[in-house]
């Protein structure tokens, strides 16, 4: 039982009005509801409390002396997986949508919080509480923009729903966990995805225009384990741009300030996480954090192939070199970027080591961003596990 009603309410903030987290707001949607009453404690950018919420969600916080838990959070098991029959149009093979459909169709939950897109714009997020498999499928594929998933929280209480599945990224789930006891639910399941470098809708446009040859036909993109951004276009063609060729000087202010100061890349508070970054190319990566996560994975066991996670290479020198390069906004000419991409793909980090490469690169960048732009927040805002990860590297002032 998670219910302790009645809870307190405050007036939801108007769209476009200033938010308590100011420029660090990730538009998670909490402030669009009467649960804004709890924002000072609940907001991931006003009150970092990952350790306490790990204890609440998984009955313990991560073991900082275990290198897998230090990086990937509380876990029962990790694996690589892919659907035997991928869902057409899903971001990867559709494991997220498949778990949600099974949970709903088997009556384990009455609704699923997920995010569809608006009719006029495939990348404009539209959070919903799905009650049919069709509505869940309509939410498949990433909306690579900040999305107010929690804006539907009032509807849960109004609907009288008691068993719910929420799909979301780290900042949304941190706020959700903080108000979980106020939602009047008997059972809450949380299915998370990793998330990094998110953007506003306007920022996304700038990213597409700066990076893709045909921004208007992009239907889907991902920063892949082969060190390239893969853009999928309407005609099914794939355009690949090496990370090292990104125009970092132009893109520096594209990512949302919330994402530049986020240290919850791997969605620490979800029951189960489904991403790709710890898996071989073409596979998804699953972290089961607790019994509810295991229950969710069991629902799709017969639909997926799995293999153990692997780890190869050594990321540390590459991360250390990339810190000043990113800081100075160095962009390589395309021929050199392509060459570097090919070399790194052959000898670079793979599997869990690639995931650590990505975490180290983002945490060091975000630590510097927070230190320079919000020095007063640094100590409280950066969780202990992230401090330990950042301490491995030499950072500029
Ligand atoms: C902005 C963003 C950045 C990501 N970055 C990484 C990364 O760096 N490394 C990594 O391993 N994985 C990352 N992921 C997760 C990964 O891209 C896939 O979403 C995940 O592997 C699930 O794939 P799938 O085919 O099973 O999902 P699908 O079956 O296609 O379902 C996707 C689900 O994601 C939800 N969703 C879509 N957009 C959003 C959003 N903006 N906010 C919250 N929920 C959303 C939808 O409700 C849908 O249920 C990211 C996801 C997002 C949304």
Short mmCIF file of C-alpha atoms and ligand atoms in Angstrom, two decimals:
data_model
loop_
_atom_site.label_atom_id
_atom_site.label_comp_id
_atom_site.label_asym_id
_atom_site.label_seq_id
_atom_site.Cartn_x
_atom_site.Cartn_y
_atom_site.Cartn_z
CA UNK A 1 0.00 0.00 0.00
CA UNK A 2 1.38 3.41 -0.88
CA UNK A 3 -1.68 5.52 0.03
CA UNK A 4 -1.74 8.06 2.88
CA UNK A 5 -4.53 10.37 1.74
CA UNK A 6 -5.66 13.07 2.29
CA UNK A 7 -2.83 15.12 0.89
CA UNK A 8 -2.31 18.85 0.56
CA UNK A 9 -3.00 20.78 -2.63
CA UNK A 10 -1.83 24.07 -4.08
CA UNK A 11 -2.88 25.96 -7.16
CA UNK A 12 -1.20 24.53 -10.27
CA UNK A 13 1.12 27.00 -11.98
CA UNK A 14 -0.07 28.54 -15.25
CA UNK A 15 1.64 27.38 -18.47
CA UNK A 16 4.62 29.63 -19.22
CA UNK A 17 4.76 31.14 -15.72
CA UNK A 18 8.10 31.10 -13.83
CA UNK A 19 8.89 27.77 -12.16
CA UNK A 20 10.37 27.25 -8.67
CA UNK A 21 13.53 25.65 -10.17
CA UNK A 22 13.85 28.64 -12.53
CA UNK A 23 16.14 27.91 -15.51
CA UNK A 24 16.91 24.46 -14.10
CA UNK A 25 13.28 23.37 -14.51
CA UNK A 26 13.07 20.17 -16.62
CA UNK A 27 9.32 20.63 -17.24
CA UNK A 28 8.52 17.29 -15.59
CA UNK A 29 4.90 18.39 -15.19
CA UNK A 30 4.60 18.32 -11.37
CA UNK A 31 4.03 22.09 -11.21
CA UNK A 32 1.14 21.76 -13.69
CA UNK A 33 -0.83 19.95 -10.97
CA UNK A 34 -1.97 20.64 -7.41
CA UNK A 35 0.97 18.46 -6.26
CA UNK A 36 3.01 21.64 -6.83
CA UNK A 37 2.38 21.98 -3.10
CA UNK A 38 5.26 19.49 -2.64
CA UNK A 39 7.63 20.96 -5.23
CA UNK A 40 10.31 22.22 -2.82
CA UNK A 41 10.92 18.70 -1.55
CA UNK A 42 10.02 16.81 -4.72
CA UNK A 43 11.79 18.69 -7.52
CA UNK A 44 14.99 16.93 -8.62
CA UNK A 45 16.68 20.30 -9.13
CA UNK A 46 15.62 21.90 -5.83
CA UNK A 47 16.22 18.93 -3.55
CA UNK A 48 18.50 16.13 -4.65
CA UNK A 49 17.58 13.11 -2.49
CA UNK A 50 18.45 10.07 -4.57
CA UNK A 51 19.94 8.12 -1.63
CA UNK A 52 16.84 8.56 0.53
CA UNK A 53 14.49 7.73 -2.35
CA UNK A 54 16.55 4.65 -3.26
CA UNK A 55 15.97 3.44 0.31
CA UNK A 56 12.24 4.15 -0.04
CA UNK A 57 11.93 2.46 -3.46
CA UNK A 58 14.36 -0.45 -3.25
CA UNK A 59 14.70 -0.87 0.57
CA UNK A 60 18.37 0.11 0.36
CA UNK A 61 20.63 2.65 -1.31
CA UNK A 62 23.32 1.61 -3.80
CA UNK A 63 26.54 0.03 -2.56
CA UNK A 64 29.17 2.65 -3.44
CA UNK A 65 31.96 0.10 -3.09
CA UNK A 66 30.48 -2.14 -5.79
CA UNK A 67 31.61 -0.76 -9.14
CA UNK A 68 28.45 -1.83 -11.00
CA UNK A 69 26.16 -0.28 -8.36
CA UNK A 70 28.29 2.89 -8.19
CA UNK A 71 27.63 3.44 -11.90
CA UNK A 72 24.27 1.78 -12.58
CA UNK A 73 22.48 1.95 -9.23
CA UNK A 74 20.68 -0.60 -7.06
CA UNK A 75 20.26 -3.84 -8.98
CA UNK A 76 19.25 -7.47 -8.82
CA UNK A 77 20.42 -8.26 -12.35
CA UNK A 78 21.54 -6.69 -15.63
CA UNK A 79 21.27 -8.19 -19.11
CA UNK A 80 21.21 -7.42 -22.80
CA UNK A 81 17.90 -8.20 -24.49
CA UNK A 82 15.95 -7.68 -27.66
CA UNK A 83 12.46 -8.57 -28.79
CA UNK A 84 12.21 -11.67 -30.99
CA UNK A 85 9.68 -9.70 -33.03
CA UNK A 86 10.51 -5.99 -32.72
CA UNK A 87 7.63 -3.53 -32.65
CA UNK A 88 7.74 -1.51 -35.88
CA UNK A 89 8.35 2.17 -35.18
CA UNK A 90 9.57 1.64 -31.59
CA UNK A 91 12.74 3.46 -30.47
CA UNK A 92 14.70 0.18 -30.27
CA UNK A 93 12.90 -3.18 -30.25
CA UNK A 94 9.91 -2.04 -28.18
CA UNK A 95 10.60 -3.77 -24.85
CA UNK A 96 9.18 -0.77 -22.98
CA UNK A 97 5.89 -0.79 -24.90
CA UNK A 98 5.65 -4.59 -24.64
CA UNK A 99 6.04 -4.62 -20.85
CA UNK A 100 3.39 -1.88 -20.56
CA UNK A 101 0.94 -3.76 -22.79
CA UNK A 102 1.35 -7.00 -20.84
CA UNK A 103 0.92 -5.21 -17.50
CA UNK A 104 -2.32 -3.64 -18.73
CA UNK A 105 -3.78 -6.60 -20.60
CA UNK A 106 -3.13 -8.97 -17.67
CA UNK A 107 -4.94 -6.62 -15.31
CA UNK A 108 -1.84 -5.95 -13.16
CA UNK A 109 -2.40 -2.22 -13.68
CA UNK A 110 -5.45 -0.17 -14.73
CA UNK A 111 -3.55 2.51 -16.61
CA UNK A 112 -0.11 3.48 -17.95
CA UNK A 113 1.37 6.98 -17.87
CA UNK A 114 3.25 7.40 -21.14
CA UNK A 115 3.84 10.10 -23.74
CA UNK A 116 2.30 10.29 -27.19
CA UNK A 117 2.91 13.14 -29.63
CA UNK A 118 0.51 15.82 -30.85
CA UNK A 119 -1.21 15.37 -34.21
CA UNK A 120 0.65 18.23 -35.86
CA UNK A 121 4.19 17.53 -34.57
CA UNK A 122 5.80 14.10 -34.17
CA UNK A 123 8.27 15.45 -31.60
CA UNK A 124 5.84 17.50 -29.46
CA UNK A 125 5.16 15.42 -26.33
CA UNK A 126 1.58 14.76 -25.16
CA UNK A 127 1.46 12.81 -21.88
CA UNK A 128 -1.53 10.48 -21.42
CA UNK A 129 -2.85 7.78 -19.11
CA UNK A 130 -3.20 4.91 -21.57
CA UNK A 131 -5.97 2.39 -20.89
CA UNK A 132 -5.64 0.27 -24.04
CA UNK A 133 -2.79 -1.45 -25.88
CA UNK A 134 -3.42 0.88 -28.85
CA UNK A 135 -2.88 3.94 -26.66
CA UNK A 136 0.39 2.47 -25.34
CA UNK A 137 1.57 1.69 -28.86
CA UNK A 138 0.74 5.24 -29.93
CA UNK A 139 3.29 6.38 -27.32
CA UNK A 140 6.14 4.21 -28.67
CA UNK A 141 9.38 5.91 -29.84
CA UNK A 142 11.21 8.71 -27.99
CA UNK A 143 9.93 12.23 -27.99
CA UNK A 144 13.47 13.65 -27.66
CA UNK A 145 12.27 16.73 -25.80
CA UNK A 146 11.51 17.71 -22.22
CA UNK A 147 8.10 16.19 -21.54
CA UNK A 148 5.65 17.08 -18.75
CA UNK A 149 4.74 13.44 -18.01
CA UNK A 150 3.63 14.24 -14.45
CA UNK A 151 1.04 16.77 -15.67
CA UNK A 152 -1.49 13.89 -15.72
CA UNK A 153 -1.07 13.11 -12.00
CA UNK A 154 -4.32 14.87 -10.96
CA UNK A 155 -6.25 12.67 -13.40
CA UNK A 156 -5.10 9.57 -11.53
CA UNK A 157 -6.76 10.59 -8.32
CA UNK A 158 -9.85 11.82 -10.15
CA UNK A 159 -10.19 8.51 -12.03
CA UNK A 160 -10.10 6.47 -8.84
CA UNK A 161 -7.39 4.24 -10.35
CA UNK A 162 -5.53 2.15 -7.75
CA UNK A 163 -2.89 0.27 -9.76
CA UNK A 164 -0.70 2.24 -12.11
CA UNK A 165 2.41 1.92 -14.27
CA UNK A 166 4.42 5.07 -14.95
CA UNK A 167 7.00 5.22 -17.76
CA UNK A 168 9.45 8.10 -17.50
CA UNK A 169 12.96 9.54 -17.35
CA UNK A 170 15.01 10.25 -14.20
CA UNK A 171 13.85 13.76 -13.25
CA UNK A 172 10.19 12.80 -13.71
CA UNK A 173 10.63 9.65 -11.63
CA UNK A 174 12.49 11.48 -8.83
CA UNK A 175 9.54 13.87 -8.41
CA UNK A 176 7.06 11.01 -8.76
CA UNK A 177 8.76 9.01 -5.98
CA UNK A 178 8.69 12.06 -3.72
CA UNK A 179 4.88 12.39 -4.04
CA UNK A 180 4.13 8.68 -4.46
CA UNK A 181 2.51 8.39 -1.03
CA UNK A 182 0.09 11.20 -1.86
CA UNK A 183 -1.31 9.61 -5.03
CA UNK A 184 -3.85 7.33 -3.35
CA UNK A 185 -2.55 4.25 -5.15
CA UNK A 186 -2.44 0.69 -3.88
CA UNK A 187 0.36 -0.29 -6.24
CA UNK A 188 2.73 1.76 -8.35
CA UNK A 189 5.07 0.22 -10.93
CA UNK A 190 7.83 2.38 -12.41
CA UNK A 191 9.48 1.57 -15.75
CA UNK A 192 12.32 3.97 -16.50
CA UNK A 193 14.58 4.76 -19.41
CA UNK A 194 18.02 6.32 -19.09
CA UNK A 195 18.07 9.91 -20.32
CA UNK A 196 20.71 12.47 -21.18
CA UNK A 197 21.13 15.67 -23.21
CA UNK A 198 17.43 16.43 -23.58
CA UNK A 199 16.24 19.65 -25.18
CA UNK A 200 13.24 21.93 -25.44
CA UNK A 201 11.24 21.65 -28.68
CA UNK A 202 13.05 24.79 -29.97
CA UNK A 203 16.42 23.33 -28.93
CA UNK A 204 15.60 20.12 -30.81
CA UNK A 205 14.97 22.11 -33.97
CA UNK A 206 18.37 23.78 -33.62
CA UNK A 207 20.06 20.41 -33.02
CA UNK A 208 18.41 18.85 -36.09
CA UNK A 209 19.19 21.86 -38.29
CA UNK A 210 22.81 22.00 -37.14
CA UNK A 211 23.48 18.26 -37.40
CA UNK A 212 21.25 16.55 -40.01
CA UNK A 213 21.31 17.08 -43.77
CA UNK A 214 17.50 16.83 -43.88
CA UNK A 215 16.10 17.98 -40.52
CA UNK A 216 12.47 18.04 -41.66
CA UNK A 217 12.37 14.31 -42.52
CA UNK A 218 13.95 12.95 -39.31
CA UNK A 219 11.54 10.56 -37.57
CA UNK A 220 13.87 9.18 -34.93
CA UNK A 221 17.47 9.55 -33.74
CA UNK A 222 19.81 8.04 -31.19
CA UNK A 223 23.38 8.62 -29.96
CA UNK A 224 24.61 5.07 -30.68
CA UNK A 225 27.24 2.81 -29.15
CA UNK A 226 29.26 3.10 -32.38
CA UNK A 227 30.04 6.75 -31.51
CA UNK A 228 27.72 8.10 -34.20
CA UNK A 229 24.34 9.80 -34.12
CA UNK A 230 21.95 7.73 -36.27
CA UNK A 231 19.14 9.76 -37.82
CA UNK A 232 16.29 7.71 -39.34
CA UNK A 233 14.43 9.53 -42.10
CA UNK A 234 10.85 9.19 -43.38
CA UNK A 235 11.99 7.07 -46.34
CA UNK A 236 13.69 4.59 -43.99
CA UNK A 237 17.24 5.76 -44.81
CA UNK A 238 19.78 6.14 -42.00
CA UNK A 239 22.12 9.14 -41.83
CA UNK A 240 25.14 8.76 -39.53
CA UNK A 241 27.10 11.65 -38.04
CA UNK A 242 30.20 10.91 -35.90
CA UNK A 243 30.06 12.31 -32.34
CA UNK A 244 33.46 13.88 -32.91
CA UNK A 245 32.09 15.85 -35.89
CA UNK A 246 29.24 17.48 -33.95
CA UNK A 247 29.42 21.26 -34.01
CA UNK A 248 29.93 21.47 -30.26
CA UNK A 249 30.58 25.22 -30.38
CA UNK A 250 27.07 25.77 -31.85
CA UNK A 251 25.43 23.06 -29.75
CA UNK A 252 26.80 24.09 -26.37
CA UNK A 253 23.64 25.93 -25.32
CA UNK A 254 21.20 23.56 -27.02
CA UNK A 255 20.89 21.09 -24.16
CA UNK A 256 18.48 22.14 -21.41
CA UNK A 257 20.20 23.56 -18.28
CA UNK A 258 18.39 20.86 -16.26
CA UNK A 259 20.11 18.16 -18.34
CA UNK A 260 23.46 19.95 -18.02
CA UNK A 261 23.13 19.61 -14.24
CA UNK A 262 21.59 16.12 -14.07
CA UNK A 263 23.35 13.20 -12.37
CA UNK A 264 20.57 10.63 -12.70
CA UNK A 265 21.42 9.36 -16.18
CA UNK A 266 20.45 5.75 -15.31
CA UNK A 267 17.10 6.47 -13.65
CA UNK A 268 18.07 5.29 -10.17
CA UNK A 269 14.56 5.18 -8.73
CA UNK A 270 12.74 3.06 -11.32
CA UNK A 271 11.86 -0.55 -10.57
CA UNK A 272 13.34 -1.55 -13.92
CA UNK A 273 15.36 0.41 -16.49
CA UNK A 274 15.31 -0.29 -20.23
CA UNK A 275 17.91 1.52 -22.32
CA UNK A 276 20.66 0.47 -24.71
CA UNK A 277 23.96 1.91 -23.56
CA UNK A 278 25.30 -1.12 -21.62
CA UNK A 279 24.47 -3.58 -24.41
CA UNK A 280 26.17 -4.61 -27.66
CA UNK A 281 25.07 -2.69 -30.73
CA UNK A 282 21.49 -3.62 -31.75
CA UNK A 283 20.55 -4.91 -28.27
CA UNK A 284 18.76 -3.20 -25.39
CA UNK A 285 20.13 -3.03 -21.86
CA UNK A 286 18.01 -3.95 -18.86
CA UNK A 287 18.64 -3.24 -15.16
CA UNK A 288 16.23 -4.92 -12.75
CA UNK A 289 16.35 -2.97 -9.48
CA UNK A 290 13.78 -4.72 -7.28
CA UNK A 291 10.98 -7.33 -7.12
CA UNK A 292 8.47 -5.12 -8.95
CA UNK A 293 11.01 -4.73 -11.74
CA UNK A 294 11.45 -8.50 -11.89
CA UNK A 295 7.69 -8.96 -12.03
CA UNK A 296 7.58 -6.59 -15.03
CA UNK A 297 10.41 -8.34 -16.85
CA UNK A 298 8.77 -11.74 -16.27
CA UNK A 299 5.73 -10.49 -18.21
CA UNK A 300 7.77 -10.40 -21.45
CA UNK A 301 10.32 -13.19 -20.84
CA UNK A 302 8.88 -15.35 -23.65
CA UNK A 303 8.99 -12.42 -26.12
CA UNK A 304 12.70 -11.58 -25.76
CA UNK A 305 16.11 -13.08 -26.39
CA UNK A 306 18.68 -12.29 -23.71
CA UNK A 307 22.43 -12.53 -23.22
CA UNK A 308 24.73 -11.63 -20.31
CA UNK A 309 26.15 -8.11 -20.22
CA UNK A 310 29.78 -7.78 -21.36
CA UNK A 311 32.49 -5.15 -20.89
CA UNK A 312 35.52 -4.49 -23.08
CA UNK A 313 38.18 -1.77 -23.42
CA UNK A 314 39.25 1.08 -21.17
CA UNK A 315 37.41 4.38 -21.31
CA UNK A 316 39.46 6.52 -18.96
CA UNK A 317 42.05 8.06 -21.30
CA UNK A 318 39.36 8.90 -23.88
CA UNK A 319 37.18 10.56 -21.23
CA UNK A 320 40.12 12.59 -19.86
CA UNK A 321 41.05 13.82 -23.35
CA UNK A 322 37.49 14.74 -24.22
CA UNK A 323 37.03 17.00 -21.16
CA UNK A 324 39.14 20.00 -22.35
CA UNK A 325 38.13 19.37 -25.99
CA UNK A 326 34.44 19.71 -25.13
CA UNK A 327 35.14 22.62 -22.83
CA UNK A 328 36.83 24.55 -25.63
CA UNK A 329 34.14 23.56 -28.16
CA UNK A 330 36.65 21.82 -30.44
CA UNK A 331 35.05 20.51 -33.66
CA UNK A 332 37.05 18.24 -35.95
CA UNK A 333 36.80 18.47 -39.73
CA UNK A 334 34.37 15.77 -40.96
CA UNK A 335 37.05 13.56 -42.52
CA UNK A 336 39.02 13.49 -39.25
CA UNK A 337 35.83 12.92 -37.22
CA UNK A 338 34.88 9.96 -39.44
CA UNK A 339 38.36 8.47 -39.17
CA UNK A 340 38.38 8.87 -35.41
CA UNK A 341 34.92 7.28 -35.24
CA UNK A 342 36.12 4.22 -37.18
CA UNK A 343 39.21 3.82 -35.00
CA UNK A 344 37.30 4.26 -31.74
CA UNK A 345 34.62 1.81 -32.85
CA UNK A 346 37.32 -0.83 -33.45
CA UNK A 347 39.36 -0.34 -30.27
CA UNK A 348 37.07 1.71 -28.06
CA UNK A 349 34.99 0.74 -25.01
CA UNK A 350 32.11 -1.69 -25.50
CA UNK A 351 29.16 -2.95 -23.46
CA UNK A 352 29.23 -1.77 -19.83
CA UNK A 353 32.53 0.05 -20.50
CA UNK A 354 30.78 2.13 -23.18
CA UNK A 355 28.04 2.94 -20.63
CA UNK A 356 30.73 4.03 -18.16
CA UNK A 357 32.36 6.14 -20.89
CA UNK A 358 29.08 7.92 -21.48
CA UNK A 359 28.36 8.39 -17.76
CA UNK A 360 31.89 9.69 -17.04
CA UNK A 361 31.78 12.13 -19.98
CA UNK A 362 28.39 13.52 -18.97
CA UNK A 363 29.03 13.65 -15.21
CA UNK A 364 32.34 15.52 -15.62
CA UNK A 365 30.72 17.98 -18.06
CA UNK A 366 27.71 18.44 -15.76
CA UNK A 367 29.85 18.83 -12.66
CA UNK A 368 31.75 21.67 -14.35
CA UNK A 369 28.50 23.24 -15.54
CA UNK A 370 26.99 23.15 -12.04
CA UNK A 371 30.19 24.43 -10.40
CA UNK A 372 30.42 27.36 -12.80
CA UNK A 373 26.76 28.31 -13.03
CA UNK A 374 25.29 27.26 -9.66
CA UNK A 375 28.25 27.02 -7.24
CA UNK A 376 25.94 27.40 -4.25
CA UNK A 377 24.12 24.19 -5.27
CA UNK A 378 27.15 22.03 -5.99
CA UNK A 379 27.56 20.31 -2.62
CA UNK A 380 23.92 19.34 -2.08
CA UNK A 381 22.97 18.77 -5.70
CA UNK A 382 25.71 16.32 -6.73
CA UNK A 383 25.02 12.88 -5.24
CA UNK A 384 27.88 11.04 -3.50
CA UNK A 385 28.10 8.39 -6.25
CA UNK A 386 28.56 11.10 -8.89
CA UNK A 387 31.26 12.85 -6.82
CA UNK A 388 33.19 9.56 -6.67
CA UNK A 389 32.90 9.13 -10.44
CA UNK A 390 34.00 12.70 -11.19
CA UNK A 391 36.95 12.46 -8.75
CA UNK A 392 38.69 10.04 -11.14
CA UNK A 393 39.42 12.90 -13.53
CA UNK A 394 41.36 16.13 -13.66
CA UNK A 395 39.00 18.98 -14.40
CA UNK A 396 39.71 22.54 -15.56
CA UNK A 397 38.50 25.38 -13.29
C1 LIG B 1 15.24 11.92 -24.14
C2 LIG B 1 15.74 10.50 -24.03
C3 LIG B 1 17.13 10.27 -24.00
C4 LIG B 1 17.61 8.96 -23.89
N1 LIG B 1 18.97 8.75 -23.80
C5 LIG B 1 19.42 7.49 -23.61
C6 LIG B 1 20.82 7.23 -23.44
O1 LIG B 1 21.64 8.14 -23.51
N2 LIG B 1 21.23 5.95 -23.21
C7 LIG B 1 20.34 4.90 -23.15
O2 LIG B 1 20.75 3.76 -22.93
N3 LIG B 1 19.02 5.10 -23.31
C8 LIG B 1 18.53 6.36 -23.55
N4 LIG B 1 17.20 6.57 -23.71
C9 LIG B 1 16.29 5.39 -23.74
C10 LIG B 1 16.24 4.72 -25.13
O3 LIG B 1 16.40 5.69 -26.16
C11 LIG B 1 14.90 4.00 -25.37
O4 LIG B 1 13.83 4.84 -25.03
C12 LIG B 1 14.76 2.76 -24.55
O5 LIG B 1 15.81 1.88 -24.85
C13 LIG B 1 13.42 2.07 -24.82
O6 LIG B 1 13.33 1.64 -26.15
P1 LIG B 1 12.03 0.79 -26.60
O7 LIG B 1 12.15 0.46 -28.05
O8 LIG B 1 11.86 -0.35 -25.65
O9 LIG B 1 10.89 1.89 -26.35
P2 LIG B 1 9.47 2.09 -27.01
O10 LIG B 1 8.69 0.81 -26.93
O11 LIG B 1 9.59 2.80 -28.32
O12 LIG B 1 8.79 3.10 -25.94
C14 LIG B 1 9.36 4.36 -25.66
C15 LIG B 1 8.70 4.89 -24.37
O13 LIG B 1 9.39 6.07 -23.97
C16 LIG B 1 8.46 7.01 -23.45
N5 LIG B 1 9.00 8.34 -23.77
C17 LIG B 1 9.23 8.83 -25.01
N6 LIG B 1 9.74 10.08 -24.92
C18 LIG B 1 9.80 10.40 -23.61
C19 LIG B 1 10.23 11.55 -22.89
N7 LIG B 1 10.69 12.63 -23.50
N8 LIG B 1 10.14 11.54 -21.51
C20 LIG B 1 9.68 10.43 -20.88
N9 LIG B 1 9.28 9.30 -21.51
C21 LIG B 1 9.34 9.28 -22.87
C22 LIG B 1 7.14 6.72 -24.16
O14 LIG B 1 6.06 6.96 -23.27
C23 LIG B 1 7.24 5.25 -24.53
O15 LIG B 1 6.48 4.47 -23.65
C24 LIG B 1 16.69 7.87 -23.82
C25 LIG B 1 15.30 8.12 -23.84
C26 LIG B 1 14.82 9.42 -23.94
C27 LIG B 1 13.30 9.66 -23.95
#
